Coordinates of C-alpha atoms in Angstrom, one line a residue:
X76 CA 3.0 4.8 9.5
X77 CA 5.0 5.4 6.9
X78 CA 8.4 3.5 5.7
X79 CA 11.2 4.3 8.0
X80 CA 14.0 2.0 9.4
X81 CA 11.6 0.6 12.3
X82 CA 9.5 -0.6 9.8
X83 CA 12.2 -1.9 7.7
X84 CA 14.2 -3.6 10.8
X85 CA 10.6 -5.0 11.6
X86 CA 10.5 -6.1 8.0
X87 CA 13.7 -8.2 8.5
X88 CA 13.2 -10.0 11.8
X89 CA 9.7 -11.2 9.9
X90 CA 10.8 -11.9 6.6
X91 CA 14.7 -11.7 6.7
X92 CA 16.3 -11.0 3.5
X93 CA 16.8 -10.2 0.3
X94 CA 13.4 -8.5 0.7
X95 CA 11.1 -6.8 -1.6
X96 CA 8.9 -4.4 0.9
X97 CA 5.7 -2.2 -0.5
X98 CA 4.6 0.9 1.0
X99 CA 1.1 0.7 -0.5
X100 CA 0.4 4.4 1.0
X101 CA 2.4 5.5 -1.5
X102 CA 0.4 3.5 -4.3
X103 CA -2.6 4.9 -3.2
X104 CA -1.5 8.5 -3.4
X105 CA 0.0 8.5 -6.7
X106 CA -3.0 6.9 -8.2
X107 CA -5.8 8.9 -6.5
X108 CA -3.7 12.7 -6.8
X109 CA -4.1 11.0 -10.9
X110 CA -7.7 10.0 -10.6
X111 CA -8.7 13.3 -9.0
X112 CA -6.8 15.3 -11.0
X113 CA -7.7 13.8 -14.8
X114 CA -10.3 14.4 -16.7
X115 CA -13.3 11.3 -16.1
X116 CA -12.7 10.0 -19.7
X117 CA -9.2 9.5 -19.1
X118 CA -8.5 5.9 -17.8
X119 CA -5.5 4.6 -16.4
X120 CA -4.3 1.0 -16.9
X121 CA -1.7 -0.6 -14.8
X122 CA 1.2 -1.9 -16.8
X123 CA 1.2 -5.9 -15.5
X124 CA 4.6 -6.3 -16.3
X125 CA 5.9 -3.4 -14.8
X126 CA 5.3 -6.0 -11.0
X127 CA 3.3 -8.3 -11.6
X128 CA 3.1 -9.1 -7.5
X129 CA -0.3 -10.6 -7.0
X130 CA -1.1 -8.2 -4.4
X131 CA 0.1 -5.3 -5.9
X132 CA -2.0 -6.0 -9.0
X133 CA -5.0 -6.7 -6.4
X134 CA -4.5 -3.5 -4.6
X135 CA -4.6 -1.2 -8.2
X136 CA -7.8 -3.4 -9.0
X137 CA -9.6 -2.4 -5.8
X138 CA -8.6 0.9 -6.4
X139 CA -10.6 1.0 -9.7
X140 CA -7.0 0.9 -12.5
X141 CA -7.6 -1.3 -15.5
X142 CA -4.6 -3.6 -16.6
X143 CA -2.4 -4.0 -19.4
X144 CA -1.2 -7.3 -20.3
X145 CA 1.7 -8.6 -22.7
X146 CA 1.0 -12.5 -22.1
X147 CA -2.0 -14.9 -21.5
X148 CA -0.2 -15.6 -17.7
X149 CA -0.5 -11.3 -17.1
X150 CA -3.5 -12.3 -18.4
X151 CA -4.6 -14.6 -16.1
X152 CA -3.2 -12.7 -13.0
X153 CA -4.8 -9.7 -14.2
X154 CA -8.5 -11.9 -14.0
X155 CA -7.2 -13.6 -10.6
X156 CA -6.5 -9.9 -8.9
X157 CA -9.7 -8.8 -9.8
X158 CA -9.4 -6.1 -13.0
X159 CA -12.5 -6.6 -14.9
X160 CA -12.3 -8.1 -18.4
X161 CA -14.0 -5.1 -19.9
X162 CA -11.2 -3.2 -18.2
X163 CA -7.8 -4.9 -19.7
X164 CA -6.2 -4.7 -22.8
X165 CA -3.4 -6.8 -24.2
X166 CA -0.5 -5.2 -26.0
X167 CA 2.7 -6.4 -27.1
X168 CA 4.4 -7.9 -30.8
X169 CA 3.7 -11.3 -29.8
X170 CA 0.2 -13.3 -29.4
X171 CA -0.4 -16.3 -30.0
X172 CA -4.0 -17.9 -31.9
X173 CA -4.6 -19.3 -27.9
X174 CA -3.7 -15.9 -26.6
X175 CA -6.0 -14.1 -29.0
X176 CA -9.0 -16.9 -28.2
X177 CA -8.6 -16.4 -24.6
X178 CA -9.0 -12.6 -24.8
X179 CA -12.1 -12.9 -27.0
X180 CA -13.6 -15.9 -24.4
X181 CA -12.8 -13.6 -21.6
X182 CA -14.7 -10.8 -23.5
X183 CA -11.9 -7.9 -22.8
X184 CA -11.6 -4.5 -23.8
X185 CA -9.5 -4.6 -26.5
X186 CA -6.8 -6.6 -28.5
X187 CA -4.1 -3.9 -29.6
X188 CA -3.0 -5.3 -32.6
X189 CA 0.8 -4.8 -34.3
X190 CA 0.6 -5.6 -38.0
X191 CA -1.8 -6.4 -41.0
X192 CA -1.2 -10.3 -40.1
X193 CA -2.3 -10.0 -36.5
X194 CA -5.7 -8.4 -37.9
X195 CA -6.2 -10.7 -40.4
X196 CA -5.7 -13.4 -37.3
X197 CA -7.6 -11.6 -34.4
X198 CA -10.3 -11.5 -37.6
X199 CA -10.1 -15.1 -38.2
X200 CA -10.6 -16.3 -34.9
X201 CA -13.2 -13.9 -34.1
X202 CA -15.2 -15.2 -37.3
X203 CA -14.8 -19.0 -35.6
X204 CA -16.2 -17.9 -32.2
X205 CA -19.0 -15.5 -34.1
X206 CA -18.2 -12.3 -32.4
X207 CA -16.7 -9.5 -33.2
X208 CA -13.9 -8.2 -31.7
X209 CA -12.5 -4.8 -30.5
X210 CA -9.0 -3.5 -31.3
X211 CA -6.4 -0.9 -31.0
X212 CA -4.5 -0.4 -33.9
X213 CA -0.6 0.1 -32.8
X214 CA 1.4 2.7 -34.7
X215 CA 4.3 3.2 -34.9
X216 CA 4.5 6.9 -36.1
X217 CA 7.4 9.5 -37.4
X218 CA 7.5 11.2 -34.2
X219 CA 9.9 10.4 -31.7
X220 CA 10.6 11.6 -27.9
X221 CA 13.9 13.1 -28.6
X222 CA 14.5 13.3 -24.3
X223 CA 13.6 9.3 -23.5
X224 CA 16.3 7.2 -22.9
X225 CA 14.0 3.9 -24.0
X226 CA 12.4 4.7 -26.9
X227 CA 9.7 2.1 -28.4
X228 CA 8.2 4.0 -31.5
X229 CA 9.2 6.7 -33.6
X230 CA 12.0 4.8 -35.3
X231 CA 13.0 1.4 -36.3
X232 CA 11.5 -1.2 -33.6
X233 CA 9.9 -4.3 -33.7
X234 CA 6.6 -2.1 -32.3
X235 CA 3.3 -1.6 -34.2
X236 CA 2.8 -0.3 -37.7
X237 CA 3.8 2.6 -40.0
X238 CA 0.1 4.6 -40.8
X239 CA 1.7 4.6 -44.4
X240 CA 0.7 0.8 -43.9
X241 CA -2.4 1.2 -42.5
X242 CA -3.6 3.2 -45.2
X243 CA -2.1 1.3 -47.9
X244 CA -4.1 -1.7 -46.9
X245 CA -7.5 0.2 -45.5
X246 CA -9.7 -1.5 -48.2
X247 CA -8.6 -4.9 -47.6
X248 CA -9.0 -3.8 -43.8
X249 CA -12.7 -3.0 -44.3
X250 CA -13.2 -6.7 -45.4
X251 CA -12.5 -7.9 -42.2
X252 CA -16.2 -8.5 -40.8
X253 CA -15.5 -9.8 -37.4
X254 CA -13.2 -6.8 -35.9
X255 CA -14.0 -3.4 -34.6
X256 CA -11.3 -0.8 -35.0
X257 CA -12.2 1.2 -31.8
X258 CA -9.0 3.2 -32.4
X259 CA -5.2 3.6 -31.7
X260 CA -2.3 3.2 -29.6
X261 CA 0.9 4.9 -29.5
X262 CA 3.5 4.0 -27.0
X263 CA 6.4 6.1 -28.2
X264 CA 8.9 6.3 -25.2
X265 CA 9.6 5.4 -21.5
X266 CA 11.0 6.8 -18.3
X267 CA 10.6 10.3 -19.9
X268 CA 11.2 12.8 -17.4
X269 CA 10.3 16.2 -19.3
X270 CA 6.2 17.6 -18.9
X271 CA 6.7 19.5 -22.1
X272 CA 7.7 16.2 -24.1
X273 CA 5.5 14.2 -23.0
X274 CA 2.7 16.9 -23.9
X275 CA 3.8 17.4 -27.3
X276 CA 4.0 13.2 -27.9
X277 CA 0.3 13.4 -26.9
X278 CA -0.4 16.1 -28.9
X279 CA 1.0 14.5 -31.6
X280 CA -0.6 11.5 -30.8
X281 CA -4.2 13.0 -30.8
X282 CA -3.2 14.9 -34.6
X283 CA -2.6 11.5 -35.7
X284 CA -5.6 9.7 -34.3
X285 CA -7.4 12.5 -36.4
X286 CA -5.1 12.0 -39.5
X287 CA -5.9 8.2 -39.5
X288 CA -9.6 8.0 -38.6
X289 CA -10.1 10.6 -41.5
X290 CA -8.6 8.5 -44.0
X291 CA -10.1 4.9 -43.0
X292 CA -13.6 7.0 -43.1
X293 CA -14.3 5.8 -39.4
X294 CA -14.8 7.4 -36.1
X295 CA -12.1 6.3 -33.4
X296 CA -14.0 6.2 -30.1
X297 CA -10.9 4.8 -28.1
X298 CA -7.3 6.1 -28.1
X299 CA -4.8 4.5 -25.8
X300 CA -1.9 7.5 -25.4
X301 CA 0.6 4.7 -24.4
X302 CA 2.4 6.2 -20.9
X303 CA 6.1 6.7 -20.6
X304 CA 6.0 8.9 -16.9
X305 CA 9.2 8.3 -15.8
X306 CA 10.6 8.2 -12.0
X307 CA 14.1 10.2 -11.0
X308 CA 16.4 7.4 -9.9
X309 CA 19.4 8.9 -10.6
X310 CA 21.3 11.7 -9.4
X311 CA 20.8 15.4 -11.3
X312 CA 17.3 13.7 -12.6
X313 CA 14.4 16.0 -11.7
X314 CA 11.0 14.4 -11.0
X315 CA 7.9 15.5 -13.4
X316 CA 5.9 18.2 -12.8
X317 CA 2.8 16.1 -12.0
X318 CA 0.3 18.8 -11.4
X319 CA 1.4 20.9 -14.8
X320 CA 1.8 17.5 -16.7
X321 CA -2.3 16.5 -15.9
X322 CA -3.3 20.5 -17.2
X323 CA -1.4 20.0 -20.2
X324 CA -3.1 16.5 -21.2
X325 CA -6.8 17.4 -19.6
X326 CA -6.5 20.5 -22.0
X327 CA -5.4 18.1 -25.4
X328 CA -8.3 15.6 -24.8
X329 CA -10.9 18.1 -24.7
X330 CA -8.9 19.9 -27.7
X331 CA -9.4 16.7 -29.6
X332 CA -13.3 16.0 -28.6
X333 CA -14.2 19.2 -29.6
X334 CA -13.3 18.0 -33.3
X335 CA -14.3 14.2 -32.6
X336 CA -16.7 14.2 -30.1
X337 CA -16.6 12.1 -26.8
X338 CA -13.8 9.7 -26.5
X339 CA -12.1 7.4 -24.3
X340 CA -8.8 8.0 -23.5
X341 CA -6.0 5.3 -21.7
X342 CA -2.9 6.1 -20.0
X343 CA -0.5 3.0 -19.2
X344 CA 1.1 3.8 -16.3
X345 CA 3.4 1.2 -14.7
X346 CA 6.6 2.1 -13.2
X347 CA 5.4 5.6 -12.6
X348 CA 2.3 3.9 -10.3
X349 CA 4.9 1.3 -8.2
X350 CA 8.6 2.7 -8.7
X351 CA 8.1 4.8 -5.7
X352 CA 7.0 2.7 -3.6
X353 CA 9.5 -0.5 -3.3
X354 CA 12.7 -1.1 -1.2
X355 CA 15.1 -3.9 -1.9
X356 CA 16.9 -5.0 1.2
X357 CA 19.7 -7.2 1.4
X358 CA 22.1 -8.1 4.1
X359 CA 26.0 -7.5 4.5
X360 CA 28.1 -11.2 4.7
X361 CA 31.4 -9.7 4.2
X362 CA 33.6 -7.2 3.7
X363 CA 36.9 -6.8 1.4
X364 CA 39.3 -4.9 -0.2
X365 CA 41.0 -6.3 -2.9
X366 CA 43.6 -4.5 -6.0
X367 CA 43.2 -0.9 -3.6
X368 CA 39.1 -1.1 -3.6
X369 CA 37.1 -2.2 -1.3
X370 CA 33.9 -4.4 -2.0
X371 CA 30.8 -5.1 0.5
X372 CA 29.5 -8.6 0.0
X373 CA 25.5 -9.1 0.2
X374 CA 22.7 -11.9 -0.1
X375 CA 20.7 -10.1 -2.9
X376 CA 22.5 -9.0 -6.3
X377 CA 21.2 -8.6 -9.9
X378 CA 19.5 -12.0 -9.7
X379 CA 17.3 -10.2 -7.5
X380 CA 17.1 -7.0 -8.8
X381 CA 19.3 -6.6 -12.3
X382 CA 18.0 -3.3 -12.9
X383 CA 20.3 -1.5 -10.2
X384 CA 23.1 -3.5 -11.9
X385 CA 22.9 -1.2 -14.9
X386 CA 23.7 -4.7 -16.6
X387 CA 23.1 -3.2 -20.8
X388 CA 23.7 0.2 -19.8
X389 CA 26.5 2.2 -21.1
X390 CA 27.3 3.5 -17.7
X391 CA 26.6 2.0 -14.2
X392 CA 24.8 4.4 -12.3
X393 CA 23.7 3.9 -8.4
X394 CA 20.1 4.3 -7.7
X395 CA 19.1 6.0 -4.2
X396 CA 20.3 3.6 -1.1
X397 CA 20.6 4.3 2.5
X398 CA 22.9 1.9 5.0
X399 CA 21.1 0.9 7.8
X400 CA 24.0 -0.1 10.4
X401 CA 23.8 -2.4 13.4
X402 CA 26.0 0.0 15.1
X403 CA 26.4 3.8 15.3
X404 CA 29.6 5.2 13.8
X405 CA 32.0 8.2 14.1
X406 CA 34.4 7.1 11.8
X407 CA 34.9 8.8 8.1
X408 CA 32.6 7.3 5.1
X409 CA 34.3 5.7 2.4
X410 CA 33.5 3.9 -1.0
X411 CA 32.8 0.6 -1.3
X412 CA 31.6 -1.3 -4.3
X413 CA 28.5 -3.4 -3.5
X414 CA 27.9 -6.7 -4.7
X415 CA 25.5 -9.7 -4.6
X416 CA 26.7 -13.4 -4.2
X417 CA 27.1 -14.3 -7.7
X418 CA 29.4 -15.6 -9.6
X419 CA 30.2 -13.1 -11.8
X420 CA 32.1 -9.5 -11.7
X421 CA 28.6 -8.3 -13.2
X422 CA 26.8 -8.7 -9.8
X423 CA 27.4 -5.3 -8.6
X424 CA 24.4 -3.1 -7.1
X425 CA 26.2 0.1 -6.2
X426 CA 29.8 1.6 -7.2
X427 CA 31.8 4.0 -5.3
X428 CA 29.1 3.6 -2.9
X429 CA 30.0 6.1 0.3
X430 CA 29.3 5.1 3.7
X431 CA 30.6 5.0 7.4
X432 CA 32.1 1.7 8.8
X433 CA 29.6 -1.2 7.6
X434 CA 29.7 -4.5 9.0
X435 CA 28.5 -8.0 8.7
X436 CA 24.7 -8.1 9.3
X437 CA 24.4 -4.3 8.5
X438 CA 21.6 -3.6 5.6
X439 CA 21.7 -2.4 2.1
X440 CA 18.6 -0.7 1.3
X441 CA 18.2 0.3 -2.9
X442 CA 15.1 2.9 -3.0
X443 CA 12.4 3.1 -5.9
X444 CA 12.4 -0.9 -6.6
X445 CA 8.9 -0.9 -6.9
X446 CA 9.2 -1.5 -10.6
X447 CA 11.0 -4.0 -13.0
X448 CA 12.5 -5.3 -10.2
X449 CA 12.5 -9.5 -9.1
X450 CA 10.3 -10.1 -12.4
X451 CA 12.9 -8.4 -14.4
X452 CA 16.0 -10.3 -12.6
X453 CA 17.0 -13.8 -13.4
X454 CA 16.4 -14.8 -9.6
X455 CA 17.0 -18.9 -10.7
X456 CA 20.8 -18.0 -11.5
X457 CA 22.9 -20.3 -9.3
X458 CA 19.2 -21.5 -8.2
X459 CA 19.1 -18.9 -5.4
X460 CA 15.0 -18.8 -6.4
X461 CA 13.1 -15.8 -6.2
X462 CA 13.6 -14.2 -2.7
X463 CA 10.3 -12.9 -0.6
X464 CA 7.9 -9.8 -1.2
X465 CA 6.4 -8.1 1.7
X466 CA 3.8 -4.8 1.7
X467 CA 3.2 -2.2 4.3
X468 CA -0.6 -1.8 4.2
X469 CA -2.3 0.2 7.0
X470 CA 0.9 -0.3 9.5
X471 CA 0.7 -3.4 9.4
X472 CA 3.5 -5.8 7.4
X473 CA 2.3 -8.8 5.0
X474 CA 3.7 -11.5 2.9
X475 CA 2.9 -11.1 -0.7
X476 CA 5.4 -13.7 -2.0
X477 CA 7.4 -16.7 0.1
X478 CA 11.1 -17.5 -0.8
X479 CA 11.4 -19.7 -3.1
X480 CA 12.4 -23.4 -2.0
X481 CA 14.7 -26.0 -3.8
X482 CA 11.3 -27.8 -4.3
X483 CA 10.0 -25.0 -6.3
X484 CA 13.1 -25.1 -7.9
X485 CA 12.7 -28.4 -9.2
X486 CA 9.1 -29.2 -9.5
X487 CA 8.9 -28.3 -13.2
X488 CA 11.8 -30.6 -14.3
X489 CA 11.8 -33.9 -14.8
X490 CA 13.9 -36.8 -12.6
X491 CA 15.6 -38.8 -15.4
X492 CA 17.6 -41.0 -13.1
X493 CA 15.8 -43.5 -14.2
X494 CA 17.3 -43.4 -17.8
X495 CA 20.8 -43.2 -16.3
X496 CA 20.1 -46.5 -13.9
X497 CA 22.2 -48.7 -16.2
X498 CA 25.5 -46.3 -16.1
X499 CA 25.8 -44.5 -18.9
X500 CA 28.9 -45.8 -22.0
X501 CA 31.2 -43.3 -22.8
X502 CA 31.5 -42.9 -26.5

């Protein structure tokens, strides 16, 4: 059974809404027509934070992704849904001395380090626990994708390290004992939606690895080529070429091996894996017009998915959403502007939005919310809590995630009515 509005309507009686619902079909088939399709010594990693929905990182586990993590609690979900430690590496700017001793108790693949400091730390800590410890070295090179509309690398970022850096420092590098450069990372650019880009990034990618590993006078066995697939939300985008993408980067790894030997390659692959596969549904309470436009009020706004707000953006820009009406109609479709229940004229999820006759009750259903979507919203505005998280999974519906209660709310705060008991003195 695949997602239609049966399984949706189903979805609602169940769960009611705002709803996250999965198709997990479509999980599987993105990540298998990968797996089949890549060359063996190409592994993909499941981006954590791209959802970080237990089940969804269980499901990827089981069907045999590694993870990548960017905090000790991805970290720690990563372990709980399964991924084996040999199979996760942690990435991002930030770590922490606990964060870096948990990854080398946990005995994971690698720590992909961003600066001279963080090896010099990973290195120390390592040295205290007498191991030593693998690691990625994160550059940040002079090559850019031009076509990305988030770029991480290739200019001036908070991400990785210049190779001018690297090489600067390589003797004081070789001191350190108690890590093991297995090789690089790059992760240059996201939501790229262009084969021949992302191609010529891992092309350039591979020449660099080779650039590097010849002047540090070691052999790279590991080279992570970051990810960056994107998914066509908008309108006039074009979806990637998957089957002429996975040519073009099977025929640059086994370029590269044939000058450095066998290697391991990683692709991080998060919203490209999930984005398909998530609908956000939220209900209609009201309906208004107000100044000559008319608005549609719903339960579930950018606290619950701030990515379809286009809150940062220069431009607001719908994603793909169907209405799902109580009631047939004949009449002519119109624009409405769709908004959450916020307090604020920034809770819009669609503009100019055209449809025929909603009502109260009718549904609201944003496609492609698999990714960046309750975990990336600030769901504790106006303490509305996190709303629920439901999967399709062999036509059958589940609960990933209950809604969050007032007691959830407030369990990590502290009750300080105590302190006030005496009546507090105005000054």
């Amino acid at each position: 059974m695949s997602m239609n509005h049966s399984v949706i309507l189903n979805a609602v009686t169940q769960f009611s809404t705002p709803l996250y619902l999965y198709d997990m079909q479509k999980i599987q088939w993105i990540y298998q027509l990968l797996r089949n399709s890549l060359e063996k010594n190409i592994d993909i990693f499941y981006s954590i934070k791209a959802n970080p929905s237990l089940g969804i990182c269980q499901y990827l586990s089981q069907l045999g992704s590694g993870g990548e993590v960017s905090s000790r609690h991805e970290l720690f979900t990563a372990i709980r849904a399964g991924f084996s430690p040999r199979k996760i590496i942690f990435a991002g700017p930030y770590k922490t001395d606990d964060d870096i001793a948990l990854c080398i108790e946990r005995n994971i693949k690698a720590i992909i380090c961003e600066s001279i400091t963080e090896m010099n730390r990973v290195n120390h800590i390592s040295e205290k626990y007498h191991v030593k410890t693998k690691i990625l070295l994160r550059i940040n090179p002079d090559f850019k994708v031009k076509s990305a509309p988030i770029k991480m690398s290739g200019e001036s970022t908070q991400f990785g390290m210049m190779i001018e850096d690297v090489i600067k420092h390589q003797e004081k590098i070789k001191l350190l004992k108690n890590i093991i450069i297995s090789g690089i990372q790059v992760y240059n650019a996201s939501r790229i939606l262009n084969e021949k880009d992302i191609a010529d990034n891992i092309n350039h990618i591979l020449e660099l690895s080779l650039q590097l590993s010849s002047a540090l006078e070691m052999k790279f066995t590991c080279i992570d080529l970051g990810g960056g697939l994107g998914v066509p939300y908008f309108e006039k985008e074009t979806a990637l070429d998957i089957q002429l993408l996975i040519i073009r980067i099977n025929q640059s790894v086994l370029e590269y091996q044939k000058k450095n030997g066998q290697t391991e390659f990683i692709l991080e692959l998060g919203r490209f894996l999930v984005s398909e596969s998530g609908y956000f549904i939220t209900r209609v309470y009201d309906i208004k017009k107000n100044h000559q436009k008319q608005f549609i009020i719903t339960d579930g706004g950018m606290h619950c998915m701030m990515a379809a707000s286009g809150l940062g953006s220069y431009i607001h820009r719908n994603f793909k959403a169907q209405h799902i009406a109580n009631e047939a109609s004949e009449n002519q479709a119109e624009h409405y502007t769709v908004c959450g229940p916020l307090c604020t004229p920034s809770d819009i999820i669609l503009k100019d939005f055209l449809i025929r006759a909603p009502a109260v009750n009718d549904l609201i259903v944003i496609e492609k919310a698999g990714a960046y979507g309750l975990s990336a919203s600030p769901f504790r505005f106006l303490s509305h809590g996190a709303c629920v998280e439901a999967m399709l999974f062999q036509d059958q519906l589940f609960l990933l995630r209950r809604r969050e209660t007032i007691d959830d709310i407030l369990q990590t705060q502290n009750d300080c009515q105590f302190i006030f008991s005496e009546g507090v003195k105005l000054c």
